PDB file of C-alpha atoms and ligand atoms in Angstrom:
ATOM      1  CA  UNK C  22      33.044 -40.391  17.795  1.00  0.00           C
ATOM      2  CA  UNK C  23      31.902 -37.345  20.103  1.00  0.00           C
ATOM      3  CA  UNK C  24      28.417 -36.953  21.153  1.00  0.00           C
ATOM      4  CA  UNK C  25      26.632 -34.060  23.131  1.00  0.00           C
ATOM      5  CA  UNK C  26      27.206 -34.637  26.743  1.00  0.00           C
ATOM      6  CA  UNK C  27      24.740 -32.934  29.228  1.00  0.00           C
ATOM      7  CA  UNK C  28      25.540 -29.444  30.843  1.00  0.00           C
ATOM      8  CA  UNK C  29      28.391 -29.186  28.087  1.00  0.00           C
ATOM      9  CA  UNK C  30      30.574 -31.657  29.758  1.00  0.00           C
ATOM     10  CA  UNK C  31      33.491 -32.964  28.014  1.00  0.00           C
ATOM     11  CA  UNK C  32      33.010 -36.683  28.182  1.00  0.00           C
ATOM     12  CA  UNK C  33      31.415 -39.298  30.163  1.00  0.00           C
ATOM     13  CA  UNK C  34      33.573 -41.802  32.604  1.00  0.00           C
ATOM     14  CA  UNK C  35      31.601 -45.009  33.690  1.00  0.00           C
ATOM     15  CA  UNK C  36      33.029 -47.389  35.792  1.00  0.00           C
ATOM     16  CA  UNK C  37      31.951 -50.928  35.753  1.00  0.00           C
ATOM     17  CA  UNK C  38      32.191 -54.205  37.434  1.00  0.00           C
ATOM     18  CA  UNK C  39      30.764 -57.543  35.927  1.00  0.00           C
ATOM     19  CA  UNK C  40      30.084 -59.483  39.161  1.00  0.00           C
ATOM     20  CA  UNK C  41      30.878 -62.860  37.771  1.00  0.00           C
ATOM     21  CA  UNK C  42      31.621 -64.616  40.491  1.00  0.00           C
ATOM     22  CA  UNK C  43      31.681 -68.670  40.395  1.00  0.00           C
ATOM     23  CA  UNK C  44      29.631 -68.505  37.280  1.00  0.00           C
ATOM     24  CA  UNK C  45      31.868 -68.835  34.273  1.00  0.00           C
ATOM     25  CA  UNK C  46      33.372 -72.011  35.519  1.00  0.00           C
ATOM     26  CA  UNK C  47      30.569 -73.821  35.037  1.00  0.00           C
ATOM     27  CA  UNK C  48      30.395 -73.091  31.856  1.00  0.00           C
ATOM     28  CA  UNK C  49      33.972 -72.999  30.818  1.00  0.00           C
ATOM     29  CA  UNK C  50      35.227 -75.747  32.841  1.00  0.00           C
ATOM     30  CA  UNK C  51      32.152 -77.971  33.936  1.00  0.00           C
ATOM     31  CA  UNK C  52      34.553 -80.827  34.647  1.00  0.00           C
ATOM     32  CA  UNK C  53      37.025 -78.952  36.665  1.00  0.00           C
ATOM     33  CA  UNK C  54      34.135 -76.787  38.619  1.00  0.00           C
ATOM     34  CA  UNK C  55      32.299 -80.365  39.334  1.00  0.00           C
ATOM     35  CA  UNK C  56      35.632 -82.198  41.063  1.00  0.00           C
ATOM     36  CA  UNK C  57      37.832 -79.158  42.077  1.00  0.00           C
ATOM     37  CA  UNK C  58      37.400 -76.273  44.634  1.00  0.00           C
ATOM     38  CA  UNK C  59      40.237 -74.045  44.137  1.00  0.00           C
ATOM     39  CA  UNK C  60      39.650 -72.110  41.233  1.00  0.00           C
ATOM     40  CA  UNK C  61      35.675 -71.782  42.302  1.00  0.00           C
ATOM     41  CA  UNK C  62      37.097 -70.415  45.520  1.00  0.00           C
ATOM     42  CA  UNK C  63      39.199 -67.783  43.413  1.00  0.00           C
ATOM     43  CA  UNK C  64      36.150 -66.507  41.966  1.00  0.00           C
ATOM     44  CA  UNK C  65      34.369 -66.590  45.303  1.00  0.00           C
ATOM     45  CA  UNK C  66      37.020 -63.725  46.429  1.00  0.00           C
ATOM     46  CA  UNK C  67      34.712 -61.592  44.298  1.00  0.00           C
ATOM     47  CA  UNK C  68      31.407 -61.716  46.282  1.00  0.00           C
ATOM     48  CA  UNK C  69      33.278 -62.400  49.398  1.00  0.00           C
ATOM     49  CA  UNK C  70      35.845 -59.988  49.460  1.00  0.00           C
ATOM     50  CA  UNK C  71      36.206 -57.768  46.040  1.00  0.00           C
ATOM     51  CA  UNK C  72      32.804 -56.240  45.841  1.00  0.00           C
ATOM     52  CA  UNK C  73      32.746 -55.062  49.406  1.00  0.00           C
ATOM     53  CA  UNK C  74      36.404 -52.863  48.819  1.00  0.00           C
ATOM     54  CA  UNK C  75      34.598 -51.737  45.154  1.00  0.00           C
ATOM     55  CA  UNK C  76      31.471 -50.161  47.215  1.00  0.00           C
ATOM     56  CA  UNK C  77      33.605 -48.695  50.057  1.00  0.00           C
ATOM     57  CA  UNK C  78      36.035 -47.459  47.131  1.00  0.00           C
ATOM     58  CA  UNK C  79      32.974 -45.524  45.193  1.00  0.00           C
ATOM     59  CA  UNK C  80      31.617 -44.408  48.586  1.00  0.00           C
ATOM     60  CA  UNK C  81      34.871 -42.909  49.737  1.00  0.00           C
ATOM     61  CA  UNK C  82      35.036 -40.633  46.487  1.00  0.00           C
ATOM     62  CA  UNK C  83      30.953 -40.553  46.317  1.00  0.00           C
ATOM     63  CA  UNK C  84      30.944 -42.086  42.601  1.00  0.00           C
ATOM     64  CA  UNK C  85      28.412 -43.892  40.828  1.00  0.00           C
ATOM     65  CA  UNK C  86      29.284 -47.406  39.419  1.00  0.00           C
ATOM     66  CA  UNK C  87      27.340 -49.964  37.540  1.00  0.00           C
ATOM     67  CA  UNK C  88      27.312 -53.728  38.109  1.00  0.00           C
ATOM     68  CA  UNK C  89      26.430 -56.675  35.881  1.00  0.00           C
ATOM     69  CA  UNK C  90      25.660 -59.216  37.733  1.00  0.00           C
ATOM     70  CA  UNK C  91      24.864 -62.993  36.228  1.00  0.00           C
ATOM     71  CA  UNK C  92      21.451 -64.375  37.425  1.00  0.00           C
ATOM     72  CA  UNK C  93      23.227 -67.144  39.323  1.00  0.00           C
ATOM     73  CA  UNK C  94      25.740 -65.217  40.933  1.00  0.00           C
ATOM     74  CA  UNK C  95      22.541 -62.966  42.295  1.00  0.00           C
ATOM     75  CA  UNK C  96      20.737 -66.199  43.393  1.00  0.00           C
ATOM     76  CA  UNK C  97      23.384 -67.402  45.516  1.00  0.00           C
ATOM     77  CA  UNK C  98      24.893 -63.801  46.723  1.00  0.00           C
ATOM     78  CA  UNK C  99      21.792 -61.950  47.020  1.00  0.00           C
ATOM     79  CA  UNK C 100      23.555 -59.829  49.951  1.00  0.00           C
ATOM     80  CA  UNK C 101      25.590 -58.155  47.316  1.00  0.00           C
ATOM     81  CA  UNK C 102      22.956 -57.200  44.783  1.00  0.00           C
ATOM     82  CA  UNK C 103      21.117 -55.808  47.941  1.00  0.00           C
ATOM     83  CA  UNK C 104      24.209 -53.612  48.728  1.00  0.00           C
ATOM     84  CA  UNK C 105      24.702 -52.328  45.288  1.00  0.00           C
ATOM     85  CA  UNK C 106      20.834 -51.269  44.779  1.00  0.00           C
ATOM     86  CA  UNK C 107      21.002 -49.741  48.102  1.00  0.00           C
ATOM     87  CA  UNK C 108      23.638 -48.102  47.237  1.00  0.00           C
ATOM     88  CA  UNK C 109      21.871 -46.727  44.378  1.00  0.00           C
ATOM     89  CA  UNK C 110      24.549 -48.328  41.881  1.00  0.00           C
ATOM     90  CA  UNK C 111      22.038 -49.872  38.528  1.00  0.00           C
ATOM     91  CA  UNK C 112      22.665 -53.348  38.254  1.00  0.00           C
ATOM     92  CA  UNK C 113      22.840 -55.033  34.380  1.00  0.00           C
ATOM     93  CA  UNK C 114      22.315 -58.237  32.992  1.00  0.00           C
ATOM     94  CA  UNK C 115      25.049 -60.705  31.992  1.00  0.00           C
ATOM     95  CA  UNK C 116      23.851 -63.877  31.351  1.00  0.00           C
ATOM     96  CA  UNK C 117      22.703 -66.519  34.120  1.00  0.00           C
ATOM     97  CA  UNK C 118      25.765 -68.561  34.449  1.00  0.00           C
ATOM     98  CA  UNK C 119      28.023 -66.620  32.288  1.00  0.00           C
ATOM     99  CA  UNK C 120      26.900 -68.728  28.912  1.00  0.00           C
ATOM    100  CA  UNK C 121      28.733 -68.345  26.017  1.00  0.00           C
ATOM    101  CA  UNK C 122      26.036 -67.205  23.628  1.00  0.00           C
ATOM    102  CA  UNK C 123      27.767 -68.992  20.742  1.00  0.00           C
ATOM    103  CA  UNK C 124      26.662 -72.665  22.759  1.00  0.00           C
ATOM    104  CA  UNK C 125      23.335 -71.294  22.789  1.00  0.00           C
ATOM    105  CA  UNK C 126      19.877 -71.905  20.537  1.00  0.00           C
ATOM    106  CA  UNK C 127      17.450 -68.976  20.195  1.00  0.00           C
ATOM    107  CA  UNK C 128      15.029 -70.433  22.889  1.00  0.00           C
ATOM    108  CA  UNK C 129      18.226 -71.229  25.363  1.00  0.00           C
ATOM    109  CA  UNK C 130      19.217 -67.434  25.030  1.00  0.00           C
ATOM    110  CA  UNK C 131      15.807 -66.143  25.495  1.00  0.00           C
ATOM    111  CA  UNK C 132      15.095 -68.623  28.260  1.00  0.00           C
ATOM    112  CA  UNK C 133      18.772 -67.263  29.895  1.00  0.00           C
ATOM    113  CA  UNK C 134      17.842 -63.848  29.647  1.00  0.00           C
ATOM    114  CA  UNK C 135      14.389 -63.883  30.845  1.00  0.00           C
ATOM    115  CA  UNK C 136      15.278 -66.023  33.643  1.00  0.00           C
ATOM    116  CA  UNK C 137      18.209 -63.835  34.862  1.00  0.00           C
ATOM    117  CA  UNK C 138      16.140 -60.413  34.501  1.00  0.00           C
ATOM    118  CA  UNK C 139      13.276 -62.213  36.493  1.00  0.00           C
ATOM    119  CA  UNK C 140      15.780 -62.592  39.387  1.00  0.00           C
ATOM    120  CA  UNK C 141      17.494 -59.142  39.367  1.00  0.00           C
ATOM    121  CA  UNK C 142      13.910 -57.791  39.175  1.00  0.00           C
ATOM    122  CA  UNK C 143      12.566 -59.675  42.267  1.00  0.00           C
ATOM    123  CA  UNK C 144      15.722 -58.977  44.281  1.00  0.00           C
ATOM    124  CA  UNK C 145      15.944 -55.029  43.143  1.00  0.00           C
ATOM    125  CA  UNK C 146      11.918 -54.036  42.584  1.00  0.00           C
ATOM    126  CA  UNK C 147      13.153 -52.993  38.951  1.00  0.00           C
ATOM    127  CA  UNK C 148      13.128 -54.353  35.793  1.00  0.00           C
ATOM    128  CA  UNK C 149      16.848 -54.241  34.451  1.00  0.00           C
ATOM    129  CA  UNK C 150      17.590 -52.596  31.271  1.00  0.00           C
ATOM    130  CA  UNK C 151      20.876 -52.528  30.489  1.00  0.00           C
ATOM    131  CA  UNK C 152      22.788 -55.774  29.298  1.00  0.00           C
ATOM    132  CA  UNK C 153      26.585 -56.599  28.607  1.00  0.00           C
ATOM    133  CA  UNK C 154      27.166 -60.177  26.716  1.00  0.00           C
ATOM    134  CA  UNK C 155      29.327 -63.093  28.849  1.00  0.00           C
ATOM    135  CA  UNK C 156      33.100 -62.316  27.716  1.00  0.00           C
ATOM    136  CA  UNK C 157      31.403 -59.610  25.343  1.00  0.00           C
ATOM    137  CA  UNK C 158      30.422 -61.931  22.689  1.00  0.00           C
ATOM    138  CA  UNK C 159      27.350 -61.183  20.924  1.00  0.00           C
ATOM    139  CA  UNK C 160      25.483 -63.414  18.581  1.00  0.00           C
ATOM    140  CA  UNK C 161      24.054 -61.824  15.404  1.00  0.00           C
ATOM    141  CA  UNK C 162      20.472 -62.203  16.426  1.00  0.00           C
ATOM    142  CA  UNK C 163      21.180 -60.804  20.016  1.00  0.00           C
ATOM    143  CA  UNK C 164      20.449 -57.072  19.677  1.00  0.00           C
ATOM    144  CA  UNK C 165      17.008 -57.590  18.027  1.00  0.00           C
ATOM    145  CA  UNK C 166      16.350 -60.005  20.822  1.00  0.00           C
ATOM    146  CA  UNK C 167      17.220 -57.662  23.606  1.00  0.00           C
ATOM    147  CA  UNK C 168      15.196 -54.977  22.010  1.00  0.00           C
ATOM    148  CA  UNK C 169      12.026 -57.181  21.686  1.00  0.00           C
ATOM    149  CA  UNK C 170      12.779 -58.317  25.821  1.00  0.00           C
ATOM    150  CA  UNK C 171      12.709 -54.810  26.732  1.00  0.00           C
ATOM    151  CA  UNK C 172      16.804 -53.954  27.038  1.00  0.00           C
ATOM    152  CA  UNK C 173      17.642 -50.522  26.185  1.00  0.00           C
ATOM    153  CA  UNK C 174      21.259 -51.043  25.927  1.00  0.00           C
ATOM    154  CA  UNK C 175      24.329 -53.145  25.156  1.00  0.00           C
ATOM    155  CA  UNK C 176      27.703 -52.971  26.034  1.00  0.00           C
ATOM    156  CA  UNK C 177      29.676 -55.564  24.374  1.00  0.00           C
ATOM    157  CA  UNK C 178      31.313 -54.372  21.164  1.00  0.00           C
ATOM    158  CA  UNK C 179      34.787 -52.215  20.142  1.00  0.00           C
ATOM    159  CA  UNK C 180      33.651 -50.466  17.128  1.00  0.00           C
ATOM    160  CA  UNK C 181      33.859 -46.849  18.606  1.00  0.00           C
ATOM    161  CA  UNK C 182      34.255 -44.825  22.013  1.00  0.00           C
ATOM    162  CA  UNK C 183      31.170 -43.519  22.492  1.00  0.00           C
ATOM    163  CA  UNK C 184      27.385 -44.503  22.278  1.00  0.00           C
ATOM    164  CA  UNK C 185      25.501 -45.032  18.920  1.00  0.00           C
ATOM    165  CA  UNK C 186      22.380 -46.694  17.868  1.00  0.00           C
ATOM    166  CA  UNK C 187      22.417 -50.275  16.718  1.00  0.00           C
ATOM    167  CA  UNK C 188      19.971 -50.665  14.262  1.00  0.00           C
ATOM    168  CA  UNK C 189      17.828 -54.205  14.336  1.00  0.00           C
ATOM    169  CA  UNK C 190      14.319 -55.033  12.780  1.00  0.00           C
ATOM    170  CA  UNK C 191      12.764 -54.552  16.795  1.00  0.00           C
ATOM    171  CA  UNK C 192      14.147 -50.929  16.739  1.00  0.00           C
ATOM    172  CA  UNK C 193      17.453 -49.288  17.670  1.00  0.00           C
ATOM    173  CA  UNK C 194      19.376 -50.598  20.798  1.00  0.00           C
ATOM    174  CA  UNK C 195      21.988 -48.523  22.795  1.00  0.00           C
ATOM    175  CA  UNK C 196      25.538 -49.323  22.459  1.00  0.00           C
ATOM    176  CA  UNK C 197      28.215 -48.298  24.885  1.00  0.00           C
ATOM    177  CA  UNK C 198      31.420 -49.620  23.616  1.00  0.00           C
ATOM    178  CA  UNK C 199      34.101 -51.301  25.436  1.00  0.00           C
ATOM    179  CA  UNK C 200      37.679 -52.398  24.587  1.00  0.00           C
ATOM    180  CA  UNK C 201      40.147 -55.179  26.165  1.00  0.00           C
ATOM    181  CA  UNK C 202      42.502 -52.645  27.081  1.00  0.00           C
ATOM    182  CA  UNK C 203      40.354 -51.145  29.545  1.00  0.00           C
ATOM    183  CA  UNK C 204      39.705 -54.407  31.092  1.00  0.00           C
ATOM    184  CA  UNK C 205      41.212 -55.692  34.400  1.00  0.00           C
ATOM    185  CA  UNK C 206      41.318 -59.105  33.643  1.00  0.00           C
ATOM    186  CA  UNK C 207      43.397 -59.065  30.581  1.00  0.00           C
ATOM    187  CA  UNK C 208      46.413 -57.753  32.694  1.00  0.00           C
ATOM    188  CA  UNK C 209      45.688 -59.748  36.313  1.00  0.00           C
ATOM    189  CA  UNK C 210      43.464 -62.809  35.465  1.00  0.00           C
ATOM    190  CA  UNK C 211      45.924 -65.688  36.253  1.00  0.00           C
ATOM    191  CA  UNK C 212      45.104 -69.396  37.261  1.00  0.00           C
ATOM    192  CA  UNK C 213      46.268 -72.597  37.336  1.00  0.00           C
ATOM    193  CA  UNK C 214      45.110 -73.190  33.412  1.00  0.00           C
ATOM    194  CA  UNK C 215      47.017 -69.800  32.626  1.00  0.00           C
ATOM    195  CA  UNK C 216      49.954 -69.752  34.556  1.00  0.00           C
ATOM    196  CA  UNK C 217      52.084 -68.933  31.788  1.00  0.00           C
ATOM    197  CA  UNK C 218      50.342 -65.421  31.337  1.00  0.00           C
ATOM    198  CA  UNK C 219      52.261 -63.273  33.791  1.00  0.00           C
ATOM    199  CA  UNK C 220      50.438 -60.996  36.099  1.00  0.00           C
ATOM    200  CA  UNK C 221      51.156 -57.448  34.771  1.00  0.00           C
ATOM    201  CA  UNK C 222      52.858 -54.675  36.298  1.00  0.00           C
ATOM    202  CA  UNK C 223      50.394 -51.924  37.568  1.00  0.00           C
ATOM    203  CA  UNK C 224      52.279 -49.371  36.399  1.00  0.00           C
ATOM    204  CA  UNK C 225      52.078 -50.412  32.999  1.00  0.00           C
ATOM    205  CA  UNK C 226      48.685 -51.249  33.544  1.00  0.00           C
ATOM    206  CA  UNK C 227      47.814 -47.400  35.090  1.00  0.00           C
ATOM    207  CA  UNK C 228      50.007 -46.002  31.873  1.00  0.00           C
ATOM    208  CA  UNK C 229      47.801 -48.010  29.435  1.00  0.00           C
ATOM    209  CA  UNK C 230      44.458 -46.999  31.493  1.00  0.00           C
ATOM    210  CA  UNK C 231      45.303 -43.301  31.857  1.00  0.00           C
ATOM    211  CA  UNK C 232      46.890 -42.815  28.312  1.00  0.00           C
ATOM    212  CA  UNK C 233      43.539 -44.415  26.908  1.00  0.00           C
ATOM    213  CA  UNK C 234      41.689 -41.623  29.253  1.00  0.00           C
ATOM    214  CA  UNK C 235      43.494 -38.574  28.081  1.00  0.00           C
ATOM    215  CA  UNK C 236      42.543 -39.630  24.432  1.00  0.00           C
ATOM    216  CA  UNK C 237      39.403 -39.898  25.263  1.00  0.00           C
ATOM    217  CA  UNK C 238      38.849 -36.727  27.205  1.00  0.00           C
ATOM    218  CA  UNK C 239      40.769 -35.250  23.548  1.00  0.00           C
ATOM    219  CA  UNK C 240      37.953 -36.964  21.466  1.00  0.00           C
ATOM    220  CA  UNK C 241      35.098 -36.297  23.990  1.00  0.00           C
ATOM    221  CA  UNK C 242      34.166 -40.283  24.420  1.00  0.00           C
ATOM    222  CA  UNK C 243      32.659 -41.915  27.003  1.00  0.00           C
ATOM    223  CA  UNK C 244      35.602 -44.106  28.907  1.00  0.00           C
ATOM    224  CA  UNK C 245      34.075 -47.187  30.446  1.00  0.00           C
ATOM    225  CA  UNK C 246      36.482 -49.338  32.246  1.00  0.00           C
ATOM    226  CA  UNK C 247      35.252 -52.894  32.817  1.00  0.00           C
ATOM    227  CA  UNK C 248      36.249 -54.461  36.052  1.00  0.00           C
ATOM    228  CA  UNK C 249      35.891 -57.818  38.045  1.00  0.00           C
ATOM    229  CA  UNK C 250      35.570 -58.005  41.783  1.00  0.00           C
ATOM    230  CA  UNK C 251      37.498 -61.341  41.620  1.00  0.00           C
ATOM    231  CA  UNK C 252      40.119 -59.866  39.926  1.00  0.00           C
ATOM    232  CA  UNK C 253      40.858 -56.252  40.481  1.00  0.00           C
ATOM    233  CA  UNK C 254      39.414 -56.246  44.229  1.00  0.00           C
ATOM    234  CA  UNK C 255      42.686 -57.476  45.366  1.00  0.00           C
ATOM    235  CA  UNK C 256      44.730 -54.697  47.235  1.00  0.00           C
ATOM    236  CA  UNK C 257      47.491 -53.602  44.495  1.00  0.00           C
ATOM    237  CA  UNK C 258      44.915 -53.769  41.977  1.00  0.00           C
ATOM    238  CA  UNK C 259      42.477 -51.590  43.931  1.00  0.00           C
ATOM    239  CA  UNK C 260      45.217 -49.403  44.616  1.00  0.00           C
ATOM    240  CA  UNK C 261      45.686 -48.816  40.839  1.00  0.00           C
ATOM    241  CA  UNK C 262      41.941 -48.273  40.685  1.00  0.00           C
ATOM    242  CA  UNK C 263      42.053 -45.629  43.040  1.00  0.00           C
ATOM    243  CA  UNK C 264      45.054 -43.916  41.307  1.00  0.00           C
ATOM    244  CA  UNK C 265      43.310 -44.024  38.118  1.00  0.00           C
ATOM    245  CA  UNK C 266      40.319 -42.067  39.821  1.00  0.00           C
ATOM    246  CA  UNK C 267      42.241 -39.386  41.213  1.00  0.00           C
ATOM    247  CA  UNK C 268      44.099 -39.035  38.247  1.00  0.00           C
ATOM    248  CA  UNK C 269      40.878 -38.635  36.391  1.00  0.00           C
ATOM    249  CA  UNK C 270      39.385 -35.919  39.001  1.00  0.00           C
ATOM    250  CA  UNK C 271      42.288 -33.568  37.924  1.00  0.00           C
ATOM    251  CA  UNK C 272      40.917 -33.074  34.654  1.00  0.00           C
ATOM    252  CA  UNK C 273      37.939 -30.681  34.554  1.00  0.00           C
ATOM    253  CA  UNK C 274      34.321 -31.097  32.651  1.00  0.00           C
ATOM    254  CA  UNK C 275      34.158 -34.895  33.386  1.00  0.00           C
ATOM    255  CA  UNK C 276      30.644 -36.664  33.387  1.00  0.00           C
ATOM    256  CA  UNK C 277      31.243 -39.490  35.983  1.00  0.00           C
ATOM    257  CA  UNK C 278      27.982 -41.388  35.417  1.00  0.00           C
ATOM    258  CA  UNK C 279      26.266 -44.993  35.312  1.00  0.00           C
ATOM    259  CA  UNK C 280      25.630 -46.995  31.965  1.00  0.00           C
ATOM    260  CA  UNK C 281      21.860 -46.239  32.838  1.00  0.00           C
ATOM    261  CA  UNK C 282      22.435 -42.405  32.871  1.00  0.00           C
ATOM    262  CA  UNK C 283      24.379 -42.691  29.640  1.00  0.00           C
ATOM    263  CA  UNK C 284      21.897 -45.234  27.866  1.00  0.00           C
ATOM    264  CA  UNK C 285      19.150 -42.467  28.597  1.00  0.00           C
ATOM    265  CA  UNK C 286      20.873 -39.538  27.669  1.00  0.00           C
ATOM    266  CA  UNK C 287      21.889 -41.755  24.567  1.00  0.00           C
ATOM    267  CA  UNK C 288      18.031 -42.777  24.035  1.00  0.00           C
ATOM    268  CA  UNK C 289      17.294 -39.003  23.588  1.00  0.00           C
ATOM    269  CA  UNK C 290      20.158 -38.502  20.979  1.00  0.00           C
ATOM    270  CA  UNK C 291      18.911 -40.807  19.075  1.00  0.00           C
ATOM    271  CA  UNK C 292      15.197 -39.925  19.126  1.00  0.00           C
ATOM    272  CA  UNK C 293      16.499 -36.385  17.786  1.00  0.00           C
ATOM    273  CA  UNK C 294      18.914 -37.928  15.503  1.00  0.00           C
ATOM    274  CA  UNK C 295      21.950 -36.806  17.143  1.00  0.00           C
ATOM    275  CA  UNK C 296      24.008 -39.597  17.306  1.00  0.00           C
ATOM    276  CA  UNK C 297      25.212 -42.249  14.856  1.00  0.00           C
ATOM    277  CA  UNK C 298      22.737 -44.726  13.464  1.00  0.00           C
ATOM    278  CA  UNK C 299      24.684 -48.364  12.802  1.00  0.00           C
ATOM    279  CA  UNK C 300      23.005 -51.402  11.075  1.00  0.00           C
ATOM    280  CA  UNK C 301      22.997 -54.856  12.514  1.00  0.00           C
ATOM    281  CA  UNK C 302      23.917 -57.684  11.783  1.00  0.00           C
ATOM    282  CA  UNK C 303      26.454 -55.649   8.871  1.00  0.00           C
ATOM    283  CA  UNK C 304      26.339 -57.473   5.408  1.00  0.00           C
ATOM    284  CA  UNK C 305      27.313 -60.915   5.558  1.00  0.00           C
ATOM    285  CA  UNK C 306      29.624 -62.383   2.627  1.00  0.00           C
ATOM    286  CA  UNK C 307      27.844 -65.789   3.465  1.00  0.00           C
ATOM    287  CA  UNK C 308      24.329 -67.525   4.488  1.00  0.00           C
ATOM    288  CA  UNK C 309      24.123 -65.739   8.261  1.00  0.00           C
ATOM    289  CA  UNK C 310      21.162 -68.329   8.800  1.00  0.00           C
ATOM    290  CA  UNK C 311      24.032 -70.635   9.341  1.00  0.00           C
ATOM    291  CA  UNK C 312      25.645 -68.147  12.130  1.00  0.00           C
TER     292      UNK C 312
HETATM  293 ZN1   ZN A  19      31.811 -61.524  32.641  1.00  0.00          ZN
END
């Protein structure tokens, strides 16, 4: 569903990166993380090489980006947080160790959120107000918890193509939807444990990304591309991202923006009753206390 965009623009485009670095390995495969270097170093490619290539690309086209950084990644690679912030790109929360929320009870989830907020706050001097759940997996209680902790938007759900207000008992949370088909990891993340998954031909990835873009352009949506420096920071994948940027630049009336600006814009529209309001959690056929 479309929403009114600033200056009568037709749609919004947000280029976003989840700067996971090594973090998720410690949660997803703790035994291998403890004993093996290889996959940790594959992911370290993001903080060491990929992120710098991403910042250079944004600078080359004078475009804004949005960066979701786990607290642990920020802690051990503070230089990348400083570089992102000093280039004027907003940072968002993305767990501490990229924890799967389903493994955390409410107290642990709250601790993780507060800890990662404090780390980004200390490094940037501002209070992060954007959130994206690790692996896009929100718990039923998470939207309310985010609102109570001062977070204004989430970007983890797939039920729309433009921002809307997700109602919670603590007030509305702006949801900026995403989708698997607009994520690099689905096509190009490849490791020892998923060697049967081939690395996708960039031509077909470009066809999917540009085809989705044309649909969003027609409908007036908010096109959110989700990338990872350790995945598409590699040369041939970055070339595909750059090709997409040049493709989108051929369309007039596009608002190249950040998730932070979309959040502020959607919050204003929400106050004026001009974006859809959805309810969270949705009705359940079972006792949600067990969820
Ligand atoms: Zn992530």
